[in-house]
mmCIF file of C-alpha atoms in Angstrom:
data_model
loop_
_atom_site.group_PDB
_atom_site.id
_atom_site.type_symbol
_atom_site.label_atom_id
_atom_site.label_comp_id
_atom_site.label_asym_id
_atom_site.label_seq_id
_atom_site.Cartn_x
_atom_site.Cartn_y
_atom_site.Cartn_z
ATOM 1 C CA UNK A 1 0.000 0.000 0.000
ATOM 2 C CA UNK A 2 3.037 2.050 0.423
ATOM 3 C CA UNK A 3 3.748 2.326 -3.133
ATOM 4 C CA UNK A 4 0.437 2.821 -4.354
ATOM 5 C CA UNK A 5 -0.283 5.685 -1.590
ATOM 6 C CA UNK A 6 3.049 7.260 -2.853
ATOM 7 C CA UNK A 7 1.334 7.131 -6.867
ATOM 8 C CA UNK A 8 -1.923 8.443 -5.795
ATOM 9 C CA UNK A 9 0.010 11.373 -3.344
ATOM 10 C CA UNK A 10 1.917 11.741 -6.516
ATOM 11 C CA UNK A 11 -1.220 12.195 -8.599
ATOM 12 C CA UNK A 12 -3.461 14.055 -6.249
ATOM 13 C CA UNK A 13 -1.311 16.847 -4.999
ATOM 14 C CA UNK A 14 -1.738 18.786 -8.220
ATOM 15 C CA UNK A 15 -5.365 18.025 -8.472
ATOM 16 C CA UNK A 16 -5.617 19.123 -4.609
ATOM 17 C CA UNK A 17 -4.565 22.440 -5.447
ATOM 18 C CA UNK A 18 -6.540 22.944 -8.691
ATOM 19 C CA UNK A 19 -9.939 21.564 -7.306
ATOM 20 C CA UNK A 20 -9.502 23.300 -3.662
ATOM 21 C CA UNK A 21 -8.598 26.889 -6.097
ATOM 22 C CA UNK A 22 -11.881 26.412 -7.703
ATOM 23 C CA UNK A 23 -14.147 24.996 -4.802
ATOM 24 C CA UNK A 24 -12.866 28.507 -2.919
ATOM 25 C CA UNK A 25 -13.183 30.770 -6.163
ATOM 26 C CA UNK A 26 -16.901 29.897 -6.030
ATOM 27 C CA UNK A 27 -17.122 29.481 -2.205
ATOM 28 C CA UNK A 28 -16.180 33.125 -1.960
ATOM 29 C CA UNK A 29 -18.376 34.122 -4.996
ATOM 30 C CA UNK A 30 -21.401 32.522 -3.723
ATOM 31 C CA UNK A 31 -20.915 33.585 -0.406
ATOM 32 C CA UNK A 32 -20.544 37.921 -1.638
ATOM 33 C CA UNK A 33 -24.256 37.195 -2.941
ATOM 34 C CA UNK A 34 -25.073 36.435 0.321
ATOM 35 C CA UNK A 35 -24.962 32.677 1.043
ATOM 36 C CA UNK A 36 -24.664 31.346 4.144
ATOM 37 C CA UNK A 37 -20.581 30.372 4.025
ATOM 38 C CA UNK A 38 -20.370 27.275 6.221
ATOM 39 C CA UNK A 39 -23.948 26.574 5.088
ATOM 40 C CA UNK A 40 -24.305 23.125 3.011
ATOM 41 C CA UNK A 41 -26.021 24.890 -0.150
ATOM 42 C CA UNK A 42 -23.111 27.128 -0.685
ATOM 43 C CA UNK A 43 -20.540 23.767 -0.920
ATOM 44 C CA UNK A 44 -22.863 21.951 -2.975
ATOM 45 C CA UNK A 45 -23.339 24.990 -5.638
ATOM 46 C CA UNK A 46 -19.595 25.232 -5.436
ATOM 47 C CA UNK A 47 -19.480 21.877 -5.834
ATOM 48 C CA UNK A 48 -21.721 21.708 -9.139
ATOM 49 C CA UNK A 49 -19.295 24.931 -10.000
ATOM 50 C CA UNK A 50 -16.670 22.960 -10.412
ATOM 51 C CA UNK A 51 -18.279 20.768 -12.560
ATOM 52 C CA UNK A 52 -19.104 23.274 -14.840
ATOM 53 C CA UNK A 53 -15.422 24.245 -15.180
ATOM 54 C CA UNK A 54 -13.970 20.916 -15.446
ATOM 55 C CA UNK A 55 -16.466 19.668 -18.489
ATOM 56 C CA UNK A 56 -15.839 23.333 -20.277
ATOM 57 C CA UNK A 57 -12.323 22.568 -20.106
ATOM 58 C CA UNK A 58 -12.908 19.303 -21.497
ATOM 59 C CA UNK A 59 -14.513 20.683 -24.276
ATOM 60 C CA UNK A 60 -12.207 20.239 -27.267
ATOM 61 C CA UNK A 61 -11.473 16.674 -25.616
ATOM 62 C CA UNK A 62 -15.057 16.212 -26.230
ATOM 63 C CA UNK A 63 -15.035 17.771 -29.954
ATOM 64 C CA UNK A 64 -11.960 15.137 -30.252
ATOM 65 C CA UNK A 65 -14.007 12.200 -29.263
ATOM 66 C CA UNK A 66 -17.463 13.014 -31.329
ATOM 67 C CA UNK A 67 -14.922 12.847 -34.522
ATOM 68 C CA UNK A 68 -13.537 10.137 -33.814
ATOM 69 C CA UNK A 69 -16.801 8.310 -32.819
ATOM 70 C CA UNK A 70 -18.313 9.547 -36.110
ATOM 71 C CA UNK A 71 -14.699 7.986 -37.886
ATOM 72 C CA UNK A 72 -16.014 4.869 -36.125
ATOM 73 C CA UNK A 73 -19.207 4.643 -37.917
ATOM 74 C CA UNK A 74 -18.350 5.223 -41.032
ATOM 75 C CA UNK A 75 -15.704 3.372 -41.642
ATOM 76 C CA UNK A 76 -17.642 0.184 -40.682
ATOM 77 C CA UNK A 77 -18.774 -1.091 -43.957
ATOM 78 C CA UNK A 78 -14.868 -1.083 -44.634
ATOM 79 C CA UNK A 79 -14.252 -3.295 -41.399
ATOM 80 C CA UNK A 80 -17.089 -5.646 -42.271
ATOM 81 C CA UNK A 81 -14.947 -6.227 -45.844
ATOM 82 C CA UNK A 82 -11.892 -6.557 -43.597
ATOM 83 C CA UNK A 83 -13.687 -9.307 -41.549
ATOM 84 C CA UNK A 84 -14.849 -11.214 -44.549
ATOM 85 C CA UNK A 85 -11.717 -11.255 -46.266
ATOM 86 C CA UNK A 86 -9.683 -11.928 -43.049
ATOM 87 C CA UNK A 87 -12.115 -13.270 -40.443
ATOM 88 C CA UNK A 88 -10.429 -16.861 -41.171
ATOM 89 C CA UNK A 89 -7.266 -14.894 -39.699
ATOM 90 C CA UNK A 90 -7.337 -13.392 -36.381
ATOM 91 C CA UNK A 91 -3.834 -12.090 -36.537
ATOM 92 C CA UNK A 92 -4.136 -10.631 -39.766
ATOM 93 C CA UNK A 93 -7.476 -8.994 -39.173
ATOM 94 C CA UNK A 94 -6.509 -6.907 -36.075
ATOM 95 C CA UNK A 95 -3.123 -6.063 -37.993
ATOM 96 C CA UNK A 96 -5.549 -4.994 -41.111
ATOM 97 C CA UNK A 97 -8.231 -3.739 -38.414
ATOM 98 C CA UNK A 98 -5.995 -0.993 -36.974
ATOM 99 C CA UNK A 99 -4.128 0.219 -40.503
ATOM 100 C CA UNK A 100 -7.251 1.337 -41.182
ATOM 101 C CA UNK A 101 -7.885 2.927 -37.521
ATOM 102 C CA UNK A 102 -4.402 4.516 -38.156
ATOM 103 C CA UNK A 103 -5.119 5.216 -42.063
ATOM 104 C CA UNK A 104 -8.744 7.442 -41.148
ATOM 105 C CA UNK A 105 -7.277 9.179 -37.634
ATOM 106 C CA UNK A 106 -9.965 6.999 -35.874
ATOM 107 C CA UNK A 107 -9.046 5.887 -31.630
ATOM 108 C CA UNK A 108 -11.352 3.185 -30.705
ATOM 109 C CA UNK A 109 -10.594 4.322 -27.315
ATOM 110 C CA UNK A 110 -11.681 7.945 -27.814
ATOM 111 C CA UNK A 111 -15.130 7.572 -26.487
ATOM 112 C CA UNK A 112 -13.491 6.690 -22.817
ATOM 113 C CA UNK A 113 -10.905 10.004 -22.346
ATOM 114 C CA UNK A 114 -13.789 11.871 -21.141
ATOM 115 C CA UNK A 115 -14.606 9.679 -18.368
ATOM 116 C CA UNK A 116 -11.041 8.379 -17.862
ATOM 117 C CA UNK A 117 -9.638 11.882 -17.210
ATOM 118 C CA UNK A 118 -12.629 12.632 -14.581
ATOM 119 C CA UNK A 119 -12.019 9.563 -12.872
ATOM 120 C CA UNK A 120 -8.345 11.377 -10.863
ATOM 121 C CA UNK A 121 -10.761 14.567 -10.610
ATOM 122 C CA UNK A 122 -13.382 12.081 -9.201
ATOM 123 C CA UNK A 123 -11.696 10.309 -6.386
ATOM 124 C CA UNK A 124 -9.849 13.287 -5.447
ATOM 125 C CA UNK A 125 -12.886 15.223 -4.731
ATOM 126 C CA UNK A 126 -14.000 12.059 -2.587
ATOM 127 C CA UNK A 127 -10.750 11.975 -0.546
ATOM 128 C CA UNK A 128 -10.912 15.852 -0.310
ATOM 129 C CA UNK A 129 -14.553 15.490 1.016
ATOM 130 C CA UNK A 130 -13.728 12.387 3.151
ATOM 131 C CA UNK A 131 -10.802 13.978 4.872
ATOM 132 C CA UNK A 132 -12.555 16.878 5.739
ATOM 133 C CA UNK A 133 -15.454 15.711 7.403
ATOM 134 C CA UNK A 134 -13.509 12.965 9.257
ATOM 135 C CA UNK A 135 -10.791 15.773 11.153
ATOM 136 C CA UNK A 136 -10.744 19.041 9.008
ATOM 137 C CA UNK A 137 -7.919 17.557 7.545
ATOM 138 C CA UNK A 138 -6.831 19.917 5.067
ATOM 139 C CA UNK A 139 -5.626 20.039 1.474
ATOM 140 C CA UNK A 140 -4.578 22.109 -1.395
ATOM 141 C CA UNK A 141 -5.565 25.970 -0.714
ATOM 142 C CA UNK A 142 -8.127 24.860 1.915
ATOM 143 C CA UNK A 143 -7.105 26.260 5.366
ATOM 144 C CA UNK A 144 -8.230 24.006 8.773
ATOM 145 C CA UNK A 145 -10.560 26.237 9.301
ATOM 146 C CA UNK A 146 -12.794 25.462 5.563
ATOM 147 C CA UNK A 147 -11.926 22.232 5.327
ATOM 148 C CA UNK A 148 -14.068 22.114 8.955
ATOM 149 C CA UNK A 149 -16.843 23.887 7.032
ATOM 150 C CA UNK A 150 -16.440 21.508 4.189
ATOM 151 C CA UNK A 151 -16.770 18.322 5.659
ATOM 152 C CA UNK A 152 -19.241 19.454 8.387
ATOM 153 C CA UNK A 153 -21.250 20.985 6.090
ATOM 154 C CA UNK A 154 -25.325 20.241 6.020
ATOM 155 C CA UNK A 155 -28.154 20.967 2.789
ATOM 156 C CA UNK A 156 -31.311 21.936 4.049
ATOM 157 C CA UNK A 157 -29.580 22.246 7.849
ATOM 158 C CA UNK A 158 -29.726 18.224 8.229
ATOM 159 C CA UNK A 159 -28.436 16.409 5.517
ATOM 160 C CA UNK A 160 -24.687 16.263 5.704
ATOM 161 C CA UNK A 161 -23.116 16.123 2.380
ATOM 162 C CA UNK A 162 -20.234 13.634 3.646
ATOM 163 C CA UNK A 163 -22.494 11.180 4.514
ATOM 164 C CA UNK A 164 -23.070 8.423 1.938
ATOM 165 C CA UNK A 165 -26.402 5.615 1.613
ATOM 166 C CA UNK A 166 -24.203 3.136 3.080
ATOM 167 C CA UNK A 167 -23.025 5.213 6.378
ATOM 168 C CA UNK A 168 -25.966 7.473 6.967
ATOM 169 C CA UNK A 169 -26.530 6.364 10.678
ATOM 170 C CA UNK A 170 -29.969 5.191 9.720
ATOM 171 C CA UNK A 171 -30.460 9.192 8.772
ATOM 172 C CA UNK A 172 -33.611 8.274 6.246
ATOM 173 C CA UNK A 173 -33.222 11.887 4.665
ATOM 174 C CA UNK A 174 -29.673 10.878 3.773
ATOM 175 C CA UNK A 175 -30.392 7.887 2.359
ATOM 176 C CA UNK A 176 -33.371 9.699 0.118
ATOM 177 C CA UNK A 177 -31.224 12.186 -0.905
ATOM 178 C CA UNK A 178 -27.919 9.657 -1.750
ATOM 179 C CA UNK A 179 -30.769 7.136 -3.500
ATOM 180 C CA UNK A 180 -31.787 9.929 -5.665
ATOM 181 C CA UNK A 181 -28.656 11.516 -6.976
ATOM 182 C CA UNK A 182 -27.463 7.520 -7.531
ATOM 183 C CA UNK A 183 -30.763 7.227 -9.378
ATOM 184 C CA UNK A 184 -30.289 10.048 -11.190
ATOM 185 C CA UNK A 185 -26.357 9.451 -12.170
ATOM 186 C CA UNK A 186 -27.499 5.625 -13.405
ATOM 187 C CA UNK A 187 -30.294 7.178 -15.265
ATOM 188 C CA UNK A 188 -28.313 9.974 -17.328
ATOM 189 C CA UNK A 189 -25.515 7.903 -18.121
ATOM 190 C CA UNK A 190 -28.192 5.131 -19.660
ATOM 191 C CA UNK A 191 -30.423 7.891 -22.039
ATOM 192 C CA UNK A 192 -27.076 9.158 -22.906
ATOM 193 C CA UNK A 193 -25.450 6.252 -24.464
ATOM 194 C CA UNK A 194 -29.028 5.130 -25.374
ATOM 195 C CA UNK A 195 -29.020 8.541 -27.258
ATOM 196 C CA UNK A 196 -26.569 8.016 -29.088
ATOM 197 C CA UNK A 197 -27.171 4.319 -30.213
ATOM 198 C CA UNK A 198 -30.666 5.066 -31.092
ATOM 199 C CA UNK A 199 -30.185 8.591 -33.203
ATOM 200 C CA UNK A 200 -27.041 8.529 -34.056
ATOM 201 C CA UNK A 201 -25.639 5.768 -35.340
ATOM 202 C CA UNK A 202 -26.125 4.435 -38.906
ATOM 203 C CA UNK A 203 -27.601 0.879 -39.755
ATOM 204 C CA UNK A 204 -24.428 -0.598 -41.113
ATOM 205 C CA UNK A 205 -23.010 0.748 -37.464
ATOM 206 C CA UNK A 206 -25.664 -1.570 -35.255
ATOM 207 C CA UNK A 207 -24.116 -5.129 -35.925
ATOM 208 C CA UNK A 208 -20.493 -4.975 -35.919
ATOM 209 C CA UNK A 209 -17.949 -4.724 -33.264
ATOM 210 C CA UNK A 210 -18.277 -1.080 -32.239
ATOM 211 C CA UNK A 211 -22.325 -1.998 -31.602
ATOM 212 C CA UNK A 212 -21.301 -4.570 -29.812
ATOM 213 C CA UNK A 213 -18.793 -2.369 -27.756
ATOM 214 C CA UNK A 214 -21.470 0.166 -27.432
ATOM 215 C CA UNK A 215 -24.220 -1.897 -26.325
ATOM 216 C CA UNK A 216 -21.998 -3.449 -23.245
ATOM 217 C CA UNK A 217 -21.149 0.210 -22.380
ATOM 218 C CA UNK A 218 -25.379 0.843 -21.981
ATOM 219 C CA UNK A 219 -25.425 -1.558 -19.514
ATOM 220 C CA UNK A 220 -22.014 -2.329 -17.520
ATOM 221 C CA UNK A 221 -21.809 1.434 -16.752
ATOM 222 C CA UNK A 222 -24.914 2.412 -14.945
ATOM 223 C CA UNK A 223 -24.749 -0.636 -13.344
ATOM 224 C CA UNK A 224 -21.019 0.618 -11.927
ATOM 225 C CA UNK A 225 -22.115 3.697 -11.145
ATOM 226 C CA UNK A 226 -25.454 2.080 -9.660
ATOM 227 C CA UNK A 227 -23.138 -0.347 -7.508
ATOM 228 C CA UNK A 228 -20.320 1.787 -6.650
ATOM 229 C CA UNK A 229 -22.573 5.328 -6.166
ATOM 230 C CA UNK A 230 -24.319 4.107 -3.309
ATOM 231 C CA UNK A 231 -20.287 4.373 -1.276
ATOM 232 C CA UNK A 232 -20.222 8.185 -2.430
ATOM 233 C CA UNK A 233 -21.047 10.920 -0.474
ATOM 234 C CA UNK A 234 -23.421 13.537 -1.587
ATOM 235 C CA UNK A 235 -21.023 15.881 -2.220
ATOM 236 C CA UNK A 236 -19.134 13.742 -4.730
ATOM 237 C CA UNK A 237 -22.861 12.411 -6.350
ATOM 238 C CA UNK A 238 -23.930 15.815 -6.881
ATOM 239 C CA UNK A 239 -20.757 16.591 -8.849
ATOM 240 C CA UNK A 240 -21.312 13.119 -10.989
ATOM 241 C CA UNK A 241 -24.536 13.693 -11.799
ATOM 242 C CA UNK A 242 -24.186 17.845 -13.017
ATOM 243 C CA UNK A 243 -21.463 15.825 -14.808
ATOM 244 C CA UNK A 244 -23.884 13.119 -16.521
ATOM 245 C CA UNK A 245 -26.755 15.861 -17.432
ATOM 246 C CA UNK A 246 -24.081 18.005 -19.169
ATOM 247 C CA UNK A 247 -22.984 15.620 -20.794
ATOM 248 C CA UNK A 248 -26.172 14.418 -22.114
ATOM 249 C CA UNK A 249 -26.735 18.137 -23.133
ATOM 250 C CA UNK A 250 -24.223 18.152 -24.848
ATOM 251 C CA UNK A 251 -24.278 14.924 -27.074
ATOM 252 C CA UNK A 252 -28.123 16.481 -27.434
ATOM 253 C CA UNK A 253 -27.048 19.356 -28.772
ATOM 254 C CA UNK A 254 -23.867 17.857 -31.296
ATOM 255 C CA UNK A 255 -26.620 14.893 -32.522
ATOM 256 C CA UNK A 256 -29.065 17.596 -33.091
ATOM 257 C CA UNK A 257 -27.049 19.930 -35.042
ATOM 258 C CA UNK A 258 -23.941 18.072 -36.576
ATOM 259 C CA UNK A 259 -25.497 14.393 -36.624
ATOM 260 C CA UNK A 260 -24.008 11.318 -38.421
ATOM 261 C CA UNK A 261 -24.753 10.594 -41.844
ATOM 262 C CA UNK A 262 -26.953 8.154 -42.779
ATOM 263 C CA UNK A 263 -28.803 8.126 -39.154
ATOM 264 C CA UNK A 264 -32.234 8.704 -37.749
ATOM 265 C CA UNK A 265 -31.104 12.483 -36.468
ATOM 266 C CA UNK A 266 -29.382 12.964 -39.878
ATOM 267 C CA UNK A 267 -32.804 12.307 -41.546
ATOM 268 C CA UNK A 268 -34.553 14.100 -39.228
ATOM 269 C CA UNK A 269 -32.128 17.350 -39.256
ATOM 270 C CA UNK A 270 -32.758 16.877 -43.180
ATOM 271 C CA UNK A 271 -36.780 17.333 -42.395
ATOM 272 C CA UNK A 272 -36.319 20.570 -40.098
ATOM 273 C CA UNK A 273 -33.885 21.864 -42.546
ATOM 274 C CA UNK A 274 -36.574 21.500 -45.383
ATOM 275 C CA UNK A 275 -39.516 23.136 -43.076
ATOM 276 C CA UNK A 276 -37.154 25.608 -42.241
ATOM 277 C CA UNK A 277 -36.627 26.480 -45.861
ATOM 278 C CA UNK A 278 -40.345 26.235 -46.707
ATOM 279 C CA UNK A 279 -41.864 28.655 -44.050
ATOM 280 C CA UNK A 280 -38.793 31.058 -45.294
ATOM 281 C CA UNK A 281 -39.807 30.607 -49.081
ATOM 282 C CA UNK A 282 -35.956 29.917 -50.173
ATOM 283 C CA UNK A 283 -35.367 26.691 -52.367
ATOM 284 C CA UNK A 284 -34.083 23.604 -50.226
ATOM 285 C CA UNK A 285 -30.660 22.993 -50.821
ATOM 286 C CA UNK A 286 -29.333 19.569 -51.531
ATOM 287 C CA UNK A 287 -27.716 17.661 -49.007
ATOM 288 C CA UNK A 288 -24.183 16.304 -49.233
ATOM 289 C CA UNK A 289 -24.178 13.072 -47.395
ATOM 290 C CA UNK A 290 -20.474 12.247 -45.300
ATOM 291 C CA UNK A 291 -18.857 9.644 -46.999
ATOM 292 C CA UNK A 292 -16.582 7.657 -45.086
ATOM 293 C CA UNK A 293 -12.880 8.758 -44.820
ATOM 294 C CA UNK A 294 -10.796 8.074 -47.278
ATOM 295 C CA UNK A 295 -7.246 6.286 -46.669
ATOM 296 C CA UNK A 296 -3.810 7.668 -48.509
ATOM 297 C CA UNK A 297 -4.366 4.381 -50.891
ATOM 298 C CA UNK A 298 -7.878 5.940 -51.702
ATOM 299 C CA UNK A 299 -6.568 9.130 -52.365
ATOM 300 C CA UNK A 300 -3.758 7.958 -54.082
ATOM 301 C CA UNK A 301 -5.665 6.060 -57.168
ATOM 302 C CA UNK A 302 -8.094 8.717 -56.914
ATOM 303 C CA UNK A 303 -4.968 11.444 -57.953
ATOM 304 C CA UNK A 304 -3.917 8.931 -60.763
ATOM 305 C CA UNK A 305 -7.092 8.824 -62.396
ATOM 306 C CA UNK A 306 -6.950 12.696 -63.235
ATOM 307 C CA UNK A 307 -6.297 14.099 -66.836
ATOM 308 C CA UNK A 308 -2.936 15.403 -67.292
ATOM 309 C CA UNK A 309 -2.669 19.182 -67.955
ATOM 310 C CA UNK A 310 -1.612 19.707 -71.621
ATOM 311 C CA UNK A 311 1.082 22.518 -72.237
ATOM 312 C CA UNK A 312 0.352 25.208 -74.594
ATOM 313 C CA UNK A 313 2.228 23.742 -77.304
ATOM 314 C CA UNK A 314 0.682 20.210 -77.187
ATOM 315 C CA UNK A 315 -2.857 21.759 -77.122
ATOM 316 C CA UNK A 316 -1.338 23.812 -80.679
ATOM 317 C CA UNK A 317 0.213 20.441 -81.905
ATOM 318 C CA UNK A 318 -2.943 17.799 -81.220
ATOM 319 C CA UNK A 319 -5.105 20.946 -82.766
ATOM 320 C CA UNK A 320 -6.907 21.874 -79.652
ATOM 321 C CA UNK A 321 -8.137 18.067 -78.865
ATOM 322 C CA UNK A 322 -7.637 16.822 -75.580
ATOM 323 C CA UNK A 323 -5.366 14.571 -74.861
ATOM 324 C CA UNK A 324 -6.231 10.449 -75.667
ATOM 325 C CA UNK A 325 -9.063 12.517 -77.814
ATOM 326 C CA UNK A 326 -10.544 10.670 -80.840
ATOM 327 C CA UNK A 327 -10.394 11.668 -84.657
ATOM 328 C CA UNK A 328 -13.257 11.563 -86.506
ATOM 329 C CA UNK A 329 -13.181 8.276 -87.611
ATOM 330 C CA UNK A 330 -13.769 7.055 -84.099
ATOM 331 C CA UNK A 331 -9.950 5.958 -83.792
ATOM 332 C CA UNK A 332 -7.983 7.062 -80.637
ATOM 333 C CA UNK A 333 -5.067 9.413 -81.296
#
């Protein structure tokens, strides 16, 4: 344990200081607007604070990881071809598999940073939380005297927000509070990933491996979060779940406006567009359906199939004809 306490001391000590900065930015900010400051409301909305600014911050990780998961859909038709052609060859199909991951900038992986980088953010928070409601120990910017306010701190005057469903000394508001925010986590990360299976993935997309790796996320993760949620204290819940709704908000808003081709929101962007067009009286403009990205090979034959430019003086010599033009007799020249 010695080891592993020195990693996560290693680890933590910079998120210490960043979260505790934050946590106190919006401790005093809430507090000038006349918020009780060792009241439990004013940690919580802190809390959900820094939520806010660790999923804006996150924001071109998230713009990373849509791409990538839209590279993943398309480019299924072309790993269903690799499968038939190798699928006698396991070796050979994952070598083939990831060329063409490497070939069309796709990471397999992508759709995880998000939640992987919270995780040290996550259990930080928890030990920050824990710490401070066990002695005041505390860490990062937080003085004694805050941390005291921090762990001991009570929503609604009654309900602290250390506490967790498991050690709520039989406190039955406690557990209805921590059974609702672990209700409400499970829920939002289901309708999120169900969002996206159900709108925004195309039909060629549903039976290969990424559906497969998509449908095991719908389930195993609220189920981890359902298992595992019920150990957090409210504190930490409240910052999971602001995390879950904006990110459901967000994959709303990017399926809405930017969706996949060849998917349910695609069509139905296509509809809204054309309404749009008609109440406004301007013609409806065609649609240019996403084709799947193209490797270097791709665009390689694709260059060699191009005319060749003619100089001025061939176009003078060949009499203006093109060149591998025909003469009149039908014949190539």
């Amino acid at each position: 344990m010695g080891i592993i306490g020195d990693i996560f001391g290693f680890i933590a000590t910079p998120l210490y200081y960043a979260i505790s900065a934050v946590l106190i930015a919006w401790h005093k900010l809430l507090t000038m607007i006349g918020l009780d400051p060792e009241g439990g409301a004013v940690w919580v909305l802190s809390i959900i604070g820094l939520t806010l600014v660790i999923r804006a911050a996150l924001i071109p990780l998230f713009v990373k990881q849509i791409k990538s998961s839209r590279n993943m859909q398309l480019i299924q038709p072309k790993v269903k071809e690799l499968q038939k052609k190798y699928g006698h060859d396991r070796e050979r199909l994952a070598q083939e598999t990831m060329k063409l991951y490497k070939e069309t900038g796709t990471n397999p992986f992508a759709s995880c940073l998000p939640i992987l980088l919270q995780m040290p953010i996550f259990f930080t928070l928890f030990h920050l939380l824990n710490e401070a409601a066990k002695d005041g120990t505390p860490h990062g910017l937080l003085t004694r005297s805050l941390a005291q306010d921090f762990g001991e701190a009570e929503l609604f005057g009654r309900l602290p927000i250390s506490a967790t469903f498991v050690n709520s000394d039989g406190h039955i508001g406690v557990m209805v509070l921590a059974a609702f925010l672990v209700v409400a986590m499970t829920a939002t990360t289901f309708l999120t990933q169900r969002q996206l299976m159900s709108k925004n993935m195309p039909a060629d997309a549903l039976s290969g491996p990424y559906a497969q790796q998509q449908k095991m996320l719908l389930y195993v993760l609220p189920l981890v979060f359902a298992v595992g949620g019920i150990a957090f204290p409210i504190g930490v819940l409240f910052y999971w779940t602001t995390s879950n709704v904006w990110t459901m908000g967000q994959q709303f808003y990017v399926i809405r406006n930017n969706p996949a081709p060849g998917t349910p929101a695609f069509a139905a962007k296509q509809e809204r567009d054309k309404a749009k067009a008609a109440r406004k009286g301007e013609p409806v403009a065609s649609e240019v359906v996403e084709a799947a990205p193209e490797t270097p090979a791709e665009r390689r034959a694709a260059q060699r199939q191009q005319p060749r430019k003619q100089t001025r003086q061939q176009r003078k010599s060949s009499g203006g004809r093109p060149a591998g033009g025909t003469t009149e007799g039908g014949k190539q020249k």
